[in-house]
GROMACS .gro file of C-alpha atoms in nm:
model
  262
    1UNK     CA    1   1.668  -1.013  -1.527
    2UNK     CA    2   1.782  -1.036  -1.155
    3UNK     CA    3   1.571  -0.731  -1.045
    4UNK     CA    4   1.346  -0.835  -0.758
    5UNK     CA    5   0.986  -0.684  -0.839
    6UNK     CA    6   0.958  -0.600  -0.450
    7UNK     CA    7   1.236  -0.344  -0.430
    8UNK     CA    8   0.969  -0.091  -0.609
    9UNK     CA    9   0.729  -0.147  -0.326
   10UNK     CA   10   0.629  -0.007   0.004
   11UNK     CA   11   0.429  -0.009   0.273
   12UNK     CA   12   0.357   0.079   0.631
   13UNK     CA   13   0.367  -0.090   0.950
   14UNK     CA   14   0.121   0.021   1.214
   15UNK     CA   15   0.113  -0.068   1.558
   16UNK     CA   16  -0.223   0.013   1.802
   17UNK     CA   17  -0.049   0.207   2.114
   18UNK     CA   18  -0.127   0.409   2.446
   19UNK     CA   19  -0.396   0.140   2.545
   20UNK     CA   20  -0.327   0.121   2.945
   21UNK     CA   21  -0.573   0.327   3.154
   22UNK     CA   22  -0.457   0.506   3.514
   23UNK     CA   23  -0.201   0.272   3.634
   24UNK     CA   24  -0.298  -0.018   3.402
   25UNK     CA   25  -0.037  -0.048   3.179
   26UNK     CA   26  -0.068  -0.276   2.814
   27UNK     CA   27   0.171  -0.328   2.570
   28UNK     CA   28   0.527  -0.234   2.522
   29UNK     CA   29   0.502   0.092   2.324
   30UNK     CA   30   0.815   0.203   2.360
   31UNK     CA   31   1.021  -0.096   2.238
   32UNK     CA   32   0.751  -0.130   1.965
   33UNK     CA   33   0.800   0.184   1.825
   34UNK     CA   34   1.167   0.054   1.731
   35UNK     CA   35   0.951  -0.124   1.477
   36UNK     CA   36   0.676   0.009   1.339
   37UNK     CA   37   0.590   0.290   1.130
   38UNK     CA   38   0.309   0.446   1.232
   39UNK     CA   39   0.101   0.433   1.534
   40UNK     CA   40  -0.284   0.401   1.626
   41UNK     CA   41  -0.342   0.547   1.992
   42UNK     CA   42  -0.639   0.514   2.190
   43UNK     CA   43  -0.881   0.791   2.252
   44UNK     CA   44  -0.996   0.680   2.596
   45UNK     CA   45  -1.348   0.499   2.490
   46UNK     CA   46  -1.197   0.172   2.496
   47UNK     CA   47  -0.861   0.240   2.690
   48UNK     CA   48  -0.582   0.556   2.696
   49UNK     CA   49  -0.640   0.861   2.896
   50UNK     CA   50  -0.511   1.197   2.862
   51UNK     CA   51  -0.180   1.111   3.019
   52UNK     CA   52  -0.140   0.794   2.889
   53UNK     CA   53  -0.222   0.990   2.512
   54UNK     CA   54  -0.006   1.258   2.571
   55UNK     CA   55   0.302   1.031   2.687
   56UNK     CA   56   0.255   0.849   2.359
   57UNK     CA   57   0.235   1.099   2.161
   58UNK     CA   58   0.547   1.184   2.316
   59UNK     CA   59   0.723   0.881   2.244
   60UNK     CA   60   0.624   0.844   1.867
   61UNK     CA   61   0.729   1.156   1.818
   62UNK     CA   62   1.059   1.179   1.951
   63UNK     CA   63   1.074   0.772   1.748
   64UNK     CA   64   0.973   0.946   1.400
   65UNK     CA   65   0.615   0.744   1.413
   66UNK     CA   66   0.314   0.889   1.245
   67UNK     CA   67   0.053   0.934   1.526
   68UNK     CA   68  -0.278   0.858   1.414
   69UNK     CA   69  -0.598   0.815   1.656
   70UNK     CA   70  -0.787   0.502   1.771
   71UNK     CA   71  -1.128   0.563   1.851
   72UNK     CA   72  -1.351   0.310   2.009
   73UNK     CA   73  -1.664   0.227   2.141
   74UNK     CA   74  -1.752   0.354   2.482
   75UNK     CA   75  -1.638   0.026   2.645
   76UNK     CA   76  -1.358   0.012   2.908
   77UNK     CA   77  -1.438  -0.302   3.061
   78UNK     CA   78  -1.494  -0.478   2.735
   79UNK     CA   79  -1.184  -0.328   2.586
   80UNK     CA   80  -1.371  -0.193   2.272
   81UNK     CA   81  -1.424  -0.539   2.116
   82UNK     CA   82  -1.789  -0.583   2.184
   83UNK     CA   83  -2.033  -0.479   1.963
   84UNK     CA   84  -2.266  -0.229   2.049
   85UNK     CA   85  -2.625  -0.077   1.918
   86UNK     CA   86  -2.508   0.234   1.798
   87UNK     CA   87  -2.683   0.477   1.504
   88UNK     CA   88  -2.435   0.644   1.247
   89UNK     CA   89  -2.479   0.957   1.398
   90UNK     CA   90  -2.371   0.824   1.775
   91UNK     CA   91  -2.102   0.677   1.539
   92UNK     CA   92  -1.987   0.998   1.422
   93UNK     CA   93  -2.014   1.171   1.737
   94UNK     CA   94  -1.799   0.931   1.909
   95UNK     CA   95  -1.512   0.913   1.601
   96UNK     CA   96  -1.544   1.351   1.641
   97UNK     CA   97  -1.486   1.331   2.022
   98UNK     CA   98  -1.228   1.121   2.046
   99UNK     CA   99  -1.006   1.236   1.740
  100UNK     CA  100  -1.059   1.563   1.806
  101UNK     CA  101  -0.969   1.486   2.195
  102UNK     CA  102  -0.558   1.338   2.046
  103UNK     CA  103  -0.581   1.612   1.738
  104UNK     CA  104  -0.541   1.877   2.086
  105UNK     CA  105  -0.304   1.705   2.292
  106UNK     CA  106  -0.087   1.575   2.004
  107UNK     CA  107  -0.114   1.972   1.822
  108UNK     CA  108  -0.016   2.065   2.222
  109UNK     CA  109   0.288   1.771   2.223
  110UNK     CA  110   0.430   1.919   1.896
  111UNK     CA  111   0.298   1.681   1.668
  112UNK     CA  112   0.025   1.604   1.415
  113UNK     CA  113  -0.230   1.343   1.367
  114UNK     CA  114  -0.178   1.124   1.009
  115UNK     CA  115  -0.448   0.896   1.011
  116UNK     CA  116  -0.784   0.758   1.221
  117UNK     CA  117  -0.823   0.378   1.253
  118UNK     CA  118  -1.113   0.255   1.441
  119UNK     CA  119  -1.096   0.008   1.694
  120UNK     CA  120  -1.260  -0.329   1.799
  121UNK     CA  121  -1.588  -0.380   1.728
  122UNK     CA  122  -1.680  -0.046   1.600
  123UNK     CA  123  -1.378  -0.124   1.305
  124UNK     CA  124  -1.569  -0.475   1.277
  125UNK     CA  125  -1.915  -0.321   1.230
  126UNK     CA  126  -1.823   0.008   1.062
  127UNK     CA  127  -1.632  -0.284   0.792
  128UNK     CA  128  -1.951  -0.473   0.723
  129UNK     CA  129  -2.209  -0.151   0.747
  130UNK     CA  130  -2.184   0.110   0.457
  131UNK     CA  131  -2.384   0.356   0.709
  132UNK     CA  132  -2.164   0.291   0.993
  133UNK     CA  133  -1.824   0.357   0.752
  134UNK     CA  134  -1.994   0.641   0.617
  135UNK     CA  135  -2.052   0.787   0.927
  136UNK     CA  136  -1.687   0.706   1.055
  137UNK     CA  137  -1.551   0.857   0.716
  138UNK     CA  138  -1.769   1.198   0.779
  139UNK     CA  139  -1.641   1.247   1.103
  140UNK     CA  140  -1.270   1.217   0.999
  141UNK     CA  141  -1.348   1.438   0.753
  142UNK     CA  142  -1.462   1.716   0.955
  143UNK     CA  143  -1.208   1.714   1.239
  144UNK     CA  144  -0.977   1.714   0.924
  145UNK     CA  145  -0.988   1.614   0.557
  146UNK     CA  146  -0.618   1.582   0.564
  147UNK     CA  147  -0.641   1.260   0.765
  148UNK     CA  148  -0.586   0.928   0.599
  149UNK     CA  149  -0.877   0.691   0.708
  150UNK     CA  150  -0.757   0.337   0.779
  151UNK     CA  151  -1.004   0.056   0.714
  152UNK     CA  152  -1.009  -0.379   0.636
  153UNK     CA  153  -0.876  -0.392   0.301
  154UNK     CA  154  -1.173  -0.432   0.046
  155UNK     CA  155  -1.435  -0.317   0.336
  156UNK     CA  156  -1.716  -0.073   0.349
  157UNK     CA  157  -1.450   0.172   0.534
  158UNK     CA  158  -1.256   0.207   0.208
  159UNK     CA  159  -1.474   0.229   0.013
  160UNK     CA  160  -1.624   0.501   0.255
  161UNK     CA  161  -1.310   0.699   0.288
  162UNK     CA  162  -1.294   0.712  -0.109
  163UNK     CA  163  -1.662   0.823  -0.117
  164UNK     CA  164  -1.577   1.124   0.089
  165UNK     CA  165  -1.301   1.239  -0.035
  166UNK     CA  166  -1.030   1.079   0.215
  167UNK     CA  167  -0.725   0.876   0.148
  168UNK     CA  168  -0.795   0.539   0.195
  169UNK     CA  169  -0.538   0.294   0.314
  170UNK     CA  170  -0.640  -0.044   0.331
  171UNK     CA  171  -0.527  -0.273   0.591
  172UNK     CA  172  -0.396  -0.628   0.646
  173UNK     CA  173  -0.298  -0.838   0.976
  174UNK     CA  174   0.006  -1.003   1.050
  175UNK     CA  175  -0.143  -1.123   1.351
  176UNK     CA  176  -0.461  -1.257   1.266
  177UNK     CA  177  -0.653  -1.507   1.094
  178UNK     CA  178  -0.890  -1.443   0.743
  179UNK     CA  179  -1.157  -1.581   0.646
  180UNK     CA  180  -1.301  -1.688   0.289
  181UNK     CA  181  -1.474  -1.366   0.218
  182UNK     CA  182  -1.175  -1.182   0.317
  183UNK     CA  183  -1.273  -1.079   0.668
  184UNK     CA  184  -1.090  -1.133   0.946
  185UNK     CA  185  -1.189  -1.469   1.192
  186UNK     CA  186  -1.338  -1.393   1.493
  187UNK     CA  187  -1.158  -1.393   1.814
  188UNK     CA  188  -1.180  -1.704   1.971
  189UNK     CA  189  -1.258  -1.951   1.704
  190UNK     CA  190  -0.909  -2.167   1.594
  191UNK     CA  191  -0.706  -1.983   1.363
  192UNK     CA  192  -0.797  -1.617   1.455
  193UNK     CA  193  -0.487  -1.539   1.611
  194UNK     CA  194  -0.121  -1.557   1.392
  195UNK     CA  195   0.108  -1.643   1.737
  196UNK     CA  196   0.432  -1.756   1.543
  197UNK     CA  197   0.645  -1.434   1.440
  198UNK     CA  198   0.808  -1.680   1.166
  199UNK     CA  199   0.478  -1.728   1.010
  200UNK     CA  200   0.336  -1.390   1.076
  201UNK     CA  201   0.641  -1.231   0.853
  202UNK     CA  202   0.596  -1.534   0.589
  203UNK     CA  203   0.176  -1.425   0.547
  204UNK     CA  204   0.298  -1.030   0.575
  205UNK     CA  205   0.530  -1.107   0.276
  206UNK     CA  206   0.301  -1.278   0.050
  207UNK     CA  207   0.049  -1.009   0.124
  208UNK     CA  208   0.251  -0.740   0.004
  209UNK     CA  209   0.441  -0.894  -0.278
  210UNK     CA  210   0.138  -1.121  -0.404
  211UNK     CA  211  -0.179  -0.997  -0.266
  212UNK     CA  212  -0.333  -1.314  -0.127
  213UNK     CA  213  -0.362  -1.456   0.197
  214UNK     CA  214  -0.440  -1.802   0.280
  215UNK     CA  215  -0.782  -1.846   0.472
  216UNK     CA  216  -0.805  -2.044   0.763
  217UNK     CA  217  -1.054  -2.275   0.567
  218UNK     CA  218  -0.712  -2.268   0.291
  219UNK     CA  219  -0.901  -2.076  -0.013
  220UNK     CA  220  -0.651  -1.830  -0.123
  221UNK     CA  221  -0.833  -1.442  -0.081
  222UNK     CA  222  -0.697  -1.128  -0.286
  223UNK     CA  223  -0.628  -0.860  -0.109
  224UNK     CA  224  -0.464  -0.523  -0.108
  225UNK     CA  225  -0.199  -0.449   0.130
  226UNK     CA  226  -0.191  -0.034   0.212
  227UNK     CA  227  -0.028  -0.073   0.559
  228UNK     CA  228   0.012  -0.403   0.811
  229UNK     CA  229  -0.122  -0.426   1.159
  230UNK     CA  230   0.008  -0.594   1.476
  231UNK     CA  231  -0.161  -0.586   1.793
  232UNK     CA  232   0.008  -0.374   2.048
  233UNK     CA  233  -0.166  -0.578   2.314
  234UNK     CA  234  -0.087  -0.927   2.188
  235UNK     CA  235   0.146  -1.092   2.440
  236UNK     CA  236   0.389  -1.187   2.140
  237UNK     CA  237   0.402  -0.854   1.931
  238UNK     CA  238   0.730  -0.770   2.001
  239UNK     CA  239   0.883  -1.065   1.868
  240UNK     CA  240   0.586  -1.016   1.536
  241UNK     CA  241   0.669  -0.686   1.493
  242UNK     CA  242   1.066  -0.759   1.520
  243UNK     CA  243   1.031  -1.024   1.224
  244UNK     CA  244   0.773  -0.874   1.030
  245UNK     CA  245   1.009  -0.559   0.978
  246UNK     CA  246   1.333  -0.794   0.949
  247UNK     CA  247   1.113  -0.972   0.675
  248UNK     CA  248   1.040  -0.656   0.481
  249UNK     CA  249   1.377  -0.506   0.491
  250UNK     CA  250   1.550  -0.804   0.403
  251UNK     CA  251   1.294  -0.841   0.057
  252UNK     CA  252   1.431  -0.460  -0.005
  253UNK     CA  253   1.074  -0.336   0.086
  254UNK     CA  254   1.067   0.015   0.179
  255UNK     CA  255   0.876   0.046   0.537
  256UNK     CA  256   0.731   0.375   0.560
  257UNK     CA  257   0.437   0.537   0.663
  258UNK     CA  258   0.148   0.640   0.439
  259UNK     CA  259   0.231   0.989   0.462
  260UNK     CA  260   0.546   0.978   0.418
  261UNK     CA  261   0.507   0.793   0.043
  262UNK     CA  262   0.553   0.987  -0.271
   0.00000   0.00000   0.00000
């Protein structure tokens, strides 16, 4: 009678790394792999280069964290998040060059890639545009149809990844905000970034236990929680991904990653 539905569930945390460049350094990787369960590293389209890869690597490694790649659009000074006018078969190129480019160095590190998650804008378009996510879900494929493909829950990249044969694992934010049709609000309108850790772990919650999230225009949207993302770059996500995980654990959630579930 007393049995708490949520200590049968589980899901990942995931965490986008390795996204400083040269002597640019982003994020707190190290202390956030303390966290998280998994983590998305950066290719060096959109940010990362091969030491910068190969020192993450290192470190999720050495933490337990699955190391998956996050490929971008050729965009340094734009950091990946503006959209570009790419065909599916630059797409594909792009997703092949740059996963195949970690697959080496992590294979080289003593480790193995999991999972591919695009980044930025290509995630954004590739989400909306079947021939973009089918073109993202070929290239995984090739490089190696081992690899889980991550993707916006209820997206085109999904439903991709399930088209070709890959294991989907649809996403959620802690960190940002959703819209009505279940997509998430664009950076720099109110509401499209989740600062509070408090209420970043309360929305996390309710997506895994309930699958819903409140909107930022308060409609309640279904949606299916494979693994939870929080910005490596956000100037808060320490504190996010410290409550987040303190959230889960305390509900008796299992936190693992994707590959690592039965």
């Amino acid at each position: 009678m007393g049995h708490d539905v949520s200590m049968t569930l589980r899901i990942d945390l995931n965490c986008d790394m390795g996204e400083g460049f040269g002597a640019w350094t982003l994020g707190r990787d190290a202390e956030l792999l303390a966290w998280v369960t998994s983590a998305n590293l950066a290719c060096g389209f959109h940010a990362g280069d091969p030491s910068v890869m190969a020192r993450t690597v290192r470190l999720a490694r050495d933490r337990g964290v699955a190391v998956g790649a996050h490929p971008g659009l050729p965009d340094l000074q734009g950091f990946g998040r503006r959209a570009m006018a790419v065909s599916p078969e630059e797409v594909r190129l792009m997703v092949l060059y740059q996963v195949g480019a970690l697959a080496a160095i992590a294979r080289a590190e003593g480790a193995r890639l999991a999972h591919v998650k695009p980044h930025g804008a290509l995630y954004t378009m590739a989400a909306a545009d079947p021939a973009l996510a089918r073109a993202v879900a070929r290239a995984v494929r090739e490089t190696d149809p081992g690899l889980a493909l991550v993707g916006l829950s209820g997206s085109a990249l999904v439903a991709a990844a399930e088209e070709a044969g890959l294991r989907p694992v649809p996403e959620v934010f802690a960190d940002r905000g959703y819209e009505a049709d279940g997509s998430l609000t664009p950076r720099g309108l109110p509401g499209a970034l989740v600062e509070d850790p408090a209420l970043a772990a309360e929305r996390v919650l309710r997506m895994v236990r309930e699958g819903r999230v409140r909107a930022r225009t308060g409609e309640d949207v279904p949606i299916r929680a494979g693994t939870v993302c929080i910005h490596g770059d956000a100037p808060g996500a320490l504190a996010t991904a410290r409550a987040v995980r303190e959230a889960l654990d305390g509900a008796g959630i299992a936190v693992a990653a994707p590959a690592a579930a039965p």
